[in-house]
Structures are given as structure tokens and as C-alpha cells.
XYZ file of C-alpha atoms in Angstrom:
557
model
C -39.722 -3.687 4.010
C -38.649 -2.332 7.393
C -35.442 -3.768 8.882
C -33.218 -2.847 11.781
C -29.578 -1.861 11.308
C -28.099 -5.269 12.042
C -30.486 -6.933 9.602
C -29.528 -4.418 6.920
C -25.812 -5.084 7.504
C -26.216 -8.830 7.076
C -28.505 -8.396 4.050
C -25.905 -6.128 2.445
C -23.107 -8.624 3.127
C -25.150 -11.367 1.465
C -25.883 -9.017 -1.468
C -22.133 -8.530 -1.918
C -21.513 -12.259 -2.107
C -19.853 -12.488 1.310
C -19.874 -16.068 2.567
C -17.296 -15.797 5.335
C -16.366 -13.106 7.820
C -13.493 -13.002 10.314
C -13.847 -11.302 13.649
C -14.051 -11.052 17.403
C -17.204 -9.956 19.271
C -17.638 -7.198 21.841
C -20.290 -4.963 23.352
C -20.604 -2.451 20.510
C -21.237 -5.156 17.899
C -23.419 -7.557 19.866
C -26.489 -6.685 17.801
C -24.591 -7.492 14.600
C -23.334 -10.767 16.067
C -26.885 -11.686 17.081
C -28.008 -11.236 13.484
C -25.011 -13.233 12.201
C -26.078 -16.038 14.551
C -29.512 -16.050 12.904
C -27.899 -16.203 9.453
C -25.080 -18.656 10.120
C -26.364 -20.843 7.293
C -25.558 -18.010 4.865
C -22.429 -16.416 6.327
C -19.762 -18.400 8.131
C -17.999 -16.574 10.957
C -14.409 -17.457 11.867
C -13.493 -16.529 15.439
C -9.793 -15.741 15.708
C -7.749 -15.361 18.873
C -7.101 -11.650 18.344
C -8.537 -8.921 16.136
C -5.200 -8.465 14.368
C -5.315 -12.140 13.398
C -8.817 -11.591 12.027
C -7.679 -8.662 9.882
C -4.782 -10.673 8.448
C -7.139 -13.605 7.826
C -9.477 -11.343 5.838
C -6.408 -10.135 3.939
C -5.240 -13.686 3.140
C -8.746 -14.607 2.021
C -8.817 -11.591 -0.299
C -5.328 -12.084 -1.776
C -5.876 -15.755 -2.522
C -9.313 -15.275 -4.132
C -9.422 -11.735 -5.506
C -12.662 -11.222 -3.556
C -13.224 -8.629 -0.842
C -12.194 -9.872 2.605
C -14.388 -8.842 5.542
C -13.409 -8.357 9.180
C -15.573 -7.332 12.125
C -14.469 -5.909 15.485
C -15.914 -4.046 18.409
C -15.184 -0.454 19.419
C -12.102 0.971 21.134
C -9.292 -1.591 21.451
C -11.116 -4.000 19.156
C -11.056 -1.390 16.407
C -7.488 -0.266 17.038
C -6.308 -3.890 16.967
C -7.330 -3.897 13.292
C -5.068 -0.979 12.391
C -1.951 -3.021 11.536
C -3.988 -5.358 9.343
C -5.704 -2.466 7.577
C -2.355 -0.756 6.945
C -0.926 -4.028 5.611
C -3.815 -4.341 3.154
C -3.503 -0.697 2.138
C 0.205 -0.925 1.336
C -0.307 -4.062 -0.782
C -3.568 -3.003 -2.512
C -5.751 -5.715 -0.977
C -9.561 -5.345 -1.150
C -10.970 -5.445 2.361
C -13.963 -4.064 4.248
C -13.404 -3.574 7.976
C -16.546 -3.153 10.064
C -16.186 -1.676 13.541
C -18.697 -0.888 16.218
C -18.676 2.301 18.231
C -20.517 3.860 21.135
C -23.953 5.327 20.446
C -24.201 8.594 18.523
C -25.181 10.542 21.647
C -22.032 9.269 23.431
C -19.556 10.133 20.669
C -16.900 12.684 21.581
C -17.396 12.271 25.325
C -14.556 9.857 26.111
C -17.118 7.122 26.611
C -16.070 3.605 27.585
C -14.274 1.937 24.681
C -14.771 4.937 22.419
C -12.146 5.753 19.816
C -12.141 7.853 16.650
C -11.300 4.937 14.386
C -12.186 6.841 11.198
C -9.674 9.532 12.156
C -7.042 6.944 13.023
C -7.440 5.003 9.781
C -7.921 7.892 7.359
C -4.330 7.666 5.998
C -4.460 3.868 5.590
C -7.822 3.326 3.895
C -9.116 4.127 0.433
C -12.125 5.610 2.191
C -13.844 5.307 5.539
C -17.232 6.101 7.026
C -19.013 6.597 10.316
C -22.719 5.896 9.806
C -24.856 8.066 12.088
C -28.108 7.677 10.143
C -29.634 4.233 9.617
C -31.167 5.429 6.358
C -27.650 5.687 4.903
C -26.484 2.268 6.086
C -27.278 0.157 3.005
C -25.997 2.815 0.625
C -22.749 3.062 2.619
C -22.139 -0.689 2.535
C -22.741 -0.900 -1.207
C -20.434 2.029 -1.869
C -17.746 0.661 0.459
C -17.553 -2.671 -1.347
C -17.477 -0.950 -4.738
C -14.571 1.255 -3.622
C -12.657 -1.656 -2.075
C -12.718 -3.722 -5.271
C -12.535 -1.014 -7.955
C -9.480 0.572 -9.565
C -6.454 -0.046 -7.384
C -8.028 -2.239 -4.672
C -7.669 -1.455 -0.990
C -9.308 -1.449 2.441
C -12.405 0.531 3.394
C -13.627 0.958 6.973
C -17.237 1.346 8.118
C -17.703 2.498 11.727
C -21.207 1.954 13.104
C -22.461 3.418 16.423
C -24.313 0.827 18.461
C -27.682 2.604 18.414
C -27.743 2.293 14.597
C -27.776 -1.510 15.033
C -30.369 -1.508 17.818
C -33.315 -3.829 17.063
C -35.704 -0.912 17.684
C -33.923 1.320 15.137
C -35.489 0.502 11.750
C -35.878 1.939 8.290
C -37.083 0.949 4.849
C -34.764 -1.451 3.048
C -34.909 -2.394 -0.609
C -32.783 -5.334 -1.822
C -30.501 -4.637 -4.773
C -28.980 -7.062 -7.260
C -25.222 -6.537 -6.916
C -22.577 -7.448 -9.505
C -19.661 -8.527 -7.325
C -17.164 -8.568 -10.192
C -14.339 -6.070 -10.041
C -15.576 -2.705 -11.225
C -13.206 -1.023 -13.670
C -12.176 2.432 -12.564
C -13.288 5.089 -15.026
C -10.077 6.581 -16.374
C -9.369 8.852 -19.336
C -9.089 6.675 -22.425
C -5.486 6.097 -23.484
C -5.209 6.864 -27.173
C -4.531 4.121 -29.683
C -1.584 6.137 -30.969
C 0.103 5.884 -27.575
C -0.429 2.105 -27.475
C 1.062 1.851 -30.974
C 4.026 3.972 -29.900
C 4.804 1.614 -27.024
C 4.366 -1.368 -29.328
C 6.983 0.056 -31.710
C 9.387 0.546 -28.797
C 9.019 -3.152 -27.992
C 9.276 -4.213 -31.634
C 12.524 -2.292 -32.061
C 14.166 -2.964 -28.685
C 17.306 -5.078 -28.698
C 17.446 -5.713 -24.954
C 13.864 -5.444 -23.636
C 13.042 -6.429 -20.056
C 9.718 -6.759 -18.208
C 9.318 -5.823 -14.563
C 5.930 -7.133 -13.385
C 4.305 -6.322 -10.053
C 1.220 -6.975 -7.991
C -0.848 -4.874 -10.387
C -0.694 -7.704 -12.910
C -2.201 -10.097 -10.378
C -4.869 -7.611 -9.244
C -5.843 -7.029 -12.891
C -6.019 -10.780 -13.666
C -3.518 -10.145 -16.446
C -1.091 -13.029 -15.870
C -2.181 -14.884 -19.005
C -1.598 -11.819 -21.167
C 1.760 -11.082 -19.510
C 2.996 -14.599 -20.233
C 1.773 -14.268 -23.818
C 3.646 -10.972 -24.279
C 6.929 -12.291 -22.900
C 6.760 -15.528 -24.897
C 5.748 -13.859 -28.160
C 8.539 -11.279 -27.966
C 11.170 -13.432 -26.210
C 11.479 -10.945 -23.350
C 13.109 -11.932 -20.029
C 10.814 -11.114 -17.145
C 11.279 -10.431 -13.442
C 8.776 -9.711 -10.690
C 8.544 -7.795 -7.465
C 7.706 -9.671 -4.264
C 4.040 -8.751 -4.757
C 4.209 -9.905 -8.368
C 5.500 -13.434 -7.711
C 3.247 -15.833 -9.598
C 2.223 -13.237 -12.175
C 4.783 -14.832 -14.500
C 5.381 -18.584 -14.612
C 8.768 -19.082 -12.954
C 9.317 -22.381 -14.743
C 9.369 -20.436 -18.021
C 12.955 -20.096 -19.309
C 12.337 -16.347 -19.652
C 11.798 -15.907 -15.910
C 14.663 -14.246 -14.059
C 12.941 -14.324 -10.662
C 12.806 -11.693 -7.972
C 14.311 -8.225 -8.484
C 15.707 -5.678 -6.042
C 17.555 -5.779 -2.742
C 17.348 -9.571 -2.575
C 16.719 -10.157 -6.251
C 18.603 -12.578 -8.458
C 21.845 -11.610 -10.163
C 20.115 -11.986 -13.533
C 17.162 -9.738 -12.665
C 19.351 -6.980 -11.281
C 21.837 -7.164 -14.161
C 18.962 -6.982 -16.643
C 17.740 -3.759 -15.052
C 21.150 -2.208 -15.673
C 21.763 -3.575 -19.186
C 18.312 -3.423 -20.790
C 17.479 -0.737 -23.365
C 13.726 -0.897 -22.681
C 12.080 -1.533 -19.311
C 8.378 -2.356 -19.290
C 7.197 -1.713 -15.726
C 3.723 -3.194 -15.414
C 1.682 -2.753 -12.232
C 4.659 -1.747 -10.080
C 5.303 1.226 -7.821
C 9.124 1.204 -7.873
C 9.544 0.731 -4.117
C 12.821 1.626 -2.426
C 13.556 -2.086 -1.911
C 13.643 -2.465 -5.690
C 15.276 0.793 -6.717
C 18.049 1.073 -4.112
C 20.004 3.898 -5.832
C 17.392 5.826 -7.825
C 19.920 7.738 -9.929
C 21.347 4.580 -11.437
C 18.178 2.511 -11.830
C 17.667 1.461 -15.472
C 19.704 4.503 -16.479
C 20.447 3.071 -19.939
C 16.859 2.234 -20.757
C 13.669 3.891 -21.848
C 11.149 3.217 -19.079
C 7.487 2.534 -19.801
C 5.252 2.500 -16.725
C 1.704 1.170 -16.796
C -0.345 1.542 -13.622
C -3.994 2.063 -12.783
C -3.113 4.604 -10.084
C -2.113 8.050 -11.387
C -0.400 8.783 -8.059
C 2.223 6.104 -8.810
C 3.290 7.597 -12.130
C 6.721 9.240 -11.820
C 6.390 9.154 -8.014
C 9.586 7.262 -7.253
C 11.386 7.356 -10.574
C 10.928 9.426 -13.759
C 9.646 7.482 -16.744
C 9.804 8.084 -20.490
C 6.312 6.791 -21.224
C 3.467 6.431 -18.749
C 0.016 4.998 -19.245
C -2.627 5.268 -16.528
C -4.767 2.252 -17.223
C -5.676 -1.267 -16.202
C -2.812 -3.672 -16.955
C -5.062 -6.249 -18.608
C -6.599 -3.627 -20.880
C -3.115 -2.403 -21.793
C -1.901 -5.875 -22.719
C -5.072 -6.734 -24.635
C -4.718 -3.588 -26.720
C -0.935 -3.909 -27.118
C -0.589 -7.514 -28.283
C -2.135 -7.086 -31.773
C 0.501 -4.473 -32.671
C 3.507 -6.630 -31.815
C 5.614 -8.547 -34.307
C 6.786 -11.873 -32.817
C 10.558 -12.177 -32.649
C 13.488 -13.922 -30.983
C 16.304 -12.341 -28.993
C 19.060 -15.018 -28.944
C 22.003 -12.696 -28.220
C 20.221 -10.910 -25.367
C 18.893 -14.156 -23.883
C 22.330 -15.792 -24.026
C 23.706 -12.930 -21.944
C 20.791 -13.221 -19.501
C 21.375 -16.977 -19.203
C 25.034 -16.366 -18.348
C 23.901 -14.197 -15.427
C 21.497 -16.909 -14.327
C 24.472 -19.238 -13.900
C 26.039 -16.943 -11.296
C 25.406 -17.993 -7.693
C 23.295 -21.044 -8.570
C 24.903 -23.133 -5.830
C 23.712 -20.857 -3.025
C 22.518 -22.934 -0.030
C 23.191 -26.238 -1.777
C 24.248 -28.448 1.119
C 23.752 -31.840 2.729
C 22.690 -30.014 5.903
C 19.237 -28.577 6.561
C 19.041 -25.248 4.754
C 16.133 -22.848 4.118
C 16.415 -23.540 0.396
C 15.614 -27.163 1.172
C 12.550 -26.027 3.176
C 10.947 -24.601 0.061
C 12.182 -27.128 -2.484
C 10.868 -29.986 -0.374
C 7.436 -28.357 -0.058
C 7.452 -27.926 -3.839
C 8.367 -31.576 -4.355
C 5.825 -32.961 -1.888
C 2.934 -30.898 -3.289
C 4.012 -30.731 -6.944
C 3.920 -26.986 -6.396
C 0.154 -27.081 -5.890
C -0.202 -25.323 -2.560
C -0.453 -21.866 -1.021
C 2.479 -20.178 0.692
C 2.010 -17.552 3.378
C 4.899 -15.883 5.152
C 5.745 -13.796 8.131
C 8.385 -11.085 7.582
C 12.142 -11.474 7.726
C 14.763 -13.797 6.281
C 12.308 -16.672 5.942
C 10.033 -14.429 3.815
C 12.815 -13.929 1.255
C 13.785 -17.603 1.322
C 10.151 -18.417 0.511
C 10.289 -15.902 -2.342
C 13.622 -17.133 -3.712
C 13.373 -20.911 -3.532
C 9.780 -21.797 -4.427
C 8.799 -21.754 -8.109
C 5.540 -19.807 -8.347
C 3.665 -20.732 -11.515
C 0.258 -19.196 -10.756
C -0.941 -15.886 -9.338
C -2.436 -15.589 -5.853
C -0.331 -18.436 -4.441
C 1.970 -16.286 -2.258
C 0.528 -14.248 0.603
C 3.170 -11.986 2.099
C 3.296 -8.499 3.608
C 5.424 -6.515 1.175
C 4.892 -2.813 1.688
C 4.397 -2.674 5.451
C 6.538 -5.693 6.315
C 4.256 -6.942 9.079
C 5.757 -9.539 11.399
C 2.916 -11.792 12.539
C 1.018 -11.449 9.256
C 1.389 -15.014 8.019
C -0.445 -16.826 10.789
C -3.695 -14.972 10.195
C -3.212 -14.956 6.427
C -2.809 -18.734 6.388
C -6.147 -19.071 8.169
C -7.941 -16.879 5.639
C -6.258 -18.608 2.730
C -7.177 -22.084 3.926
C -10.778 -21.071 4.655
C -10.972 -19.754 1.087
C -9.475 -22.953 -0.348
C -10.597 -25.803 1.926
C -9.164 -28.551 -0.303
C -5.710 -26.968 -0.479
C -2.580 -27.315 1.623
C -1.400 -24.045 3.123
C 2.100 -23.460 4.496
C 3.024 -20.543 6.713
C 6.773 -19.931 6.541
C 7.867 -18.194 9.743
C 10.925 -17.143 11.665
C 11.090 -17.725 15.400
C 10.863 -13.955 15.937
C 7.788 -13.438 13.763
C 6.204 -16.617 15.110
C 6.021 -15.072 18.574
C 4.007 -12.127 17.302
C 0.788 -14.054 16.666
C 1.396 -17.639 17.781
C -1.945 -17.423 19.589
C -3.590 -18.045 16.208
C -2.415 -21.662 16.424
C -5.544 -22.008 18.553
C -7.673 -20.850 15.632
C -5.963 -23.276 13.270
C -6.568 -26.052 15.794
C -10.157 -25.034 16.617
C -11.218 -25.265 12.968
C -8.920 -28.223 12.219
C -7.326 -26.396 9.307
C -4.597 -28.234 7.353
C -2.168 -25.361 7.826
C 1.496 -26.241 8.323
C 3.581 -23.644 10.155
C 7.279 -24.050 9.351
C 9.447 -22.125 11.818
C 12.990 -21.412 10.640
C 14.414 -21.456 14.131
C 17.813 -19.776 14.426
C 17.150 -18.307 17.890
C 17.749 -14.768 16.646
C 15.961 -11.996 14.787
C 17.678 -13.187 11.639
C 17.261 -10.288 9.206
C 18.148 -7.692 11.821
C 21.193 -9.748 12.804
C 22.214 -9.968 9.143
C 22.175 -6.160 8.943
C 24.033 -5.869 12.236
C 26.695 -8.200 10.840
C 27.034 -6.288 7.577
C 26.649 -2.685 8.724
C 27.013 -2.489 12.536
C 30.290 -4.340 13.154
C 28.475 -7.312 14.697
C 26.965 -5.377 17.585
C 24.006 -7.673 18.149
C 21.806 -5.343 20.149
C 18.610 -7.092 21.318
C 18.457 -9.587 18.456
C 19.359 -12.790 20.293
C 16.177 -14.550 21.412
C 15.963 -16.629 24.571
C 15.562 -20.392 24.239
C 12.929 -20.851 26.929
C 10.052 -21.603 24.556
C 9.268 -25.316 24.453
C 7.798 -25.721 20.971
C 6.668 -29.281 21.591
C 4.791 -28.317 24.753
C 3.271 -25.346 22.923
C 2.071 -27.553 20.077
C 0.536 -29.984 22.541
C -1.191 -27.173 24.423
C -2.550 -25.744 21.170
C -3.666 -29.140 19.848
C -1.508 -29.292 16.714
C 0.870 -31.952 15.420
C 4.559 -31.317 16.056
C 7.841 -32.162 14.361
C 11.339 -31.103 15.335
C 13.861 -31.171 12.498
C 17.649 -31.039 12.626
C 18.414 -32.831 9.343
C 17.117 -32.999 5.791
C 15.697 -36.469 6.480
C 13.826 -35.147 9.528
C 12.325 -32.370 7.460
C 11.397 -34.533 4.472
C 9.545 -36.949 6.735
C 7.707 -34.092 8.456
C 6.578 -32.534 5.165
C 5.511 -35.870 3.669
C 3.418 -36.768 6.717
C 1.922 -33.293 6.870
C 0.800 -33.439 3.240
C -0.505 -36.982 3.647
C -2.378 -36.464 6.916
C -3.657 -32.898 6.244
C -3.791 -31.728 9.829
C -2.747 -28.596 11.745
C 1.016 -28.870 12.119
C 3.964 -27.025 13.628
C 7.439 -27.829 12.296
C 10.369 -26.566 14.341
C 13.214 -26.567 11.804
C 16.613 -25.600 13.180
C 18.708 -23.174 11.127
C 22.280 -22.026 11.632
C 22.424 -18.746 13.541
C 24.242 -16.811 10.806
C 22.329 -18.139 7.802
C 21.926 -15.218 5.381
C 19.584 -14.094 2.641
C 21.715 -13.678 -0.471
C 22.146 -12.081 -2.951
C 21.830 -8.663 -1.325
C 22.228 -5.087 -2.463
C 23.256 -2.721 0.323
C 20.928 0.276 0.812
C 21.817 3.138 -1.512
C 24.092 1.058 -3.733
C 23.497 0.452 -7.421
C 21.207 -2.452 -8.122
C 24.003 -4.471 -9.760
C 26.414 -3.920 -6.844
C 25.532 -7.323 -5.444
C 26.766 -8.939 -2.239
C 27.168 -12.709 -2.668
C 28.597 -13.536 0.754
């Protein structure tokens, strides 16, 4: 059958199982938006306040579901406003398809109104990108883009479409295709059974084994197998920020976060273990700190689906380029269940160090997260902006399931959480979603409160308000002799008036009782909410490892 370009785009989205798209219209995509209007019973469109918010919403949708998130923007500034969101998804391996409009093919390269080379701009931050200049290649491009976004190590793909390709008069033959929207396994060289057995013997014979699990476990849907491995072999387990939820943190074997703001136990284990199983991690600088002294007493086994990550940041003794779930499925039959009482007793002694951090009768960030956990029984989704509050959310909430924390790890995008909370709540309409923000990050995309209000989403934004850029101030205190250059925020913003203007419920909290009441009412009433929770100006994220120091050189005050 003959269809125009816009019809083909919508047909392809439906083929791929897309039921929601985030975006903001403009001239170059009007034909696409007209077709979306005709198919609004099949694809829901969420109009955000800004294209960046739409890209983060698509990201949050993808992280919380494992599906491909889709965002749509017009040409020029509409397309460039997606760049931060695309880069965020790229750094954290999030499957996303970004669709942008552009000027007509005949106008390309002529500095036309709202023309920009978005494929050139995004080449370093996408798995692949396209500009479709021939309508006959449109369907094929969409199908390939979705396959690339979800296969192997997931990531964002961009499709740029000149306006004339979507013109109602521009048609071509279209044949529907039955699409399997499950994650497509990347074809990799088969890892030999002998190598799997060799790793299994390392684990069987290790006296102080330790697991370091990352976002790759979550992307591979391998959390069940990871928990089985750790429990069977009595192996303490830590996670990266991206890996939180991959391992049940209520399990006695959990040591929590690792790295610059990791727990004492996690960081000590890295130093003292004799075998480190690094599963789905890329050994970022925020974990390694001093590369020369990272796990220097251990044999390191790295398993990752991306060959480029092997030995990139740290040399390993054994490396396996494969899907984490496949690795664990093949490994488990070769293991001999055992207990490690001496090693675990030592690990438990480290867990008892610094347990009283932020225990106080005053309102502390630890209480923010523990109270959310109590009020929801841990059954909620946490999104974060970037800064101190992000680490408090990572440290003080017990993540028991994967895909429950949405946070910008690799890029560290302030303003991410507001959009992500929208996408997460749209994906899980029955759930409660909390966006944990700092007053600095909150300013970046507070306009998305309008989106939360417009769609009446039960998203609760908790602002840890210390009237400063908290993480930057913490570094200025520790390393810049308290020269607080441009980190003190003004106090002009009237949060209550803002909440009223945006149409969301508002609570101001100075005490634990204030905060408890606000959280209880928010959970009970399920409405868009802004909580302004006051924090002491010099509240810190601890523990902390100074940049370049050994991972067990831990600052506790």
C-alpha cells in the first residue's frame, strides 16, 4: 500500500510497540504531529515544557521499563535542546530513539531557517544516527534504529527527517512487518566453556571473593542470577550507582554503594578481596579513584557485553565479552556452594563503621529517604537530579529491585530528574514516583512542574533546600580553603507561590514531624506535590574518597 512519510513513521512506531512518545511540536515536524493526532488512540503523546524535559522523560520511561523511549522534536533549536538528554542516555546505556525534523532536502546546507546538522552534532553521543533523504528508506531506517537502540549495550539512536520526506504528497510503497520488540542479543564470538570453567574454579577456590555489579546487570535482566550467585557462594556484593537495585540491599551480603561516596565496607572489600568479579561495569573514575591501587591484591574478572570497555580503565586478569545473564547462566552449574564465615565476619566489622552517620532528631537527608521507604514499604520509584541529594538518595534508600532508581550517572546532568520522573510515572501509572532534588538542580528544569500538573501525575518533588550548590560547596570546603565562589544561591524564590502558580500541592518542612506528615499525605492523596525541605547549609555527603586517593583512604568528616 502507498503511504506518505508521516504515515510510515507512525506505522513503524506502532510496529515497534511504542505506546507513548514525549515531545514538543514545531514547523519541521508538523506533518508528523498531524499523523499522531489521527492516531492518538494508539500512541499517547506527552507534551513537556521544554525539549530537554522530553528527552529526560523518554530516558526515565526507558530505564524504568527496559523498553525503548521515544522523543520527538523539531529542527534547529528543538533538535539541539535534545542533545543533553541524548548524551545522558548514551553515557548510561539507555535505549532511546530521538526523532528530529529538519528543513527540506533542497534547503539543507544553505543556512536555512532553523536548520542545524543534528547528525553531525550527535555523532559522538549516539550509537548510530541517520538523516533520511529518501522516503523509500524511511521504514527500513526506523526498524534498524530500534534494533540498534535495544541490542547489545543499549543506547540512543537519532533519526533526522527533512520535512519534504513527511509531506502528505510524498508517498511510497509500505509493507507492514511483524516486529519482535524483545531485546535482540548482540552477536558476539562464543566464549568457550573452558573459560567459563576457569572462572568458576577461581570462585570456588577464592577465600575473599567480592562482586562488583553495575548497570549491565540491570540491562541484561540478570538480577535474579546475580542474587543466586552471591547467595550460593556467600559472596559480599556491592554496586555502582547505575547498578543499585541489581542486588537486593536487604540481603546481608549487600555492602551498598562503592567508590568516591561508597560505604566503608564496599571500599575496604575492594582493597582486601583476593578475587573481584566485575559484572556489567565500566570502572569509572568515580569508582576507581587511584587506578594503581584499585583491587591491587586481587585477580580481576571483568564481564561486559561491550568489547570497548575491556581493559579500558583498568587492566584485568580475565575478561569475557558477553551478556551478563548468559555468563551467569553458564557459570552457576560449575560452582560448588560454600560459606565464607571468616571473610564475612571481617566484612560485617567494616559495616559497623560509620553507621550513625546523619542519625539525628533534626531533619536530615537520611531521614528524607528512610521516611519515603517507610511510607511506601519501599515500593516506589526514585528519580534524582545531580548533586549531594543524588548521593543521599543512593545511600539511604534500600533498593531491592532493578529499575527503581533513575539517576544520571555518567554525564551527571543537573535537571535530569524532573523529566525522568514524568517518564517513569507515565510508564507506571499506579506507582508513586519521587524526584529527589537540590535547590540548585531544581532550578534547571522546574518548568516541568507544569507538565506534572497538566497530566495530574502523582510525582512528589522533594527539594533538599540548603540555599547553596551543595556538592560544589562541599568540594570548596575540602579542597579550596572555603572560598565559596558563586555557590551561594539567592533566597528570592518563593516556593509556595511557585507551587500555587504551577498547580501542585506544597509543603514546607523544617522538622522531622513536618516531613513525615508531608510524605504521608502525599502517598495517601497521590497528587502532584512539591516539598520544600530545609537542610543545614554545610550538610555533607559522607563517606568520601578525595580524588586520586586510594579507595580505602576514606574521609568520615
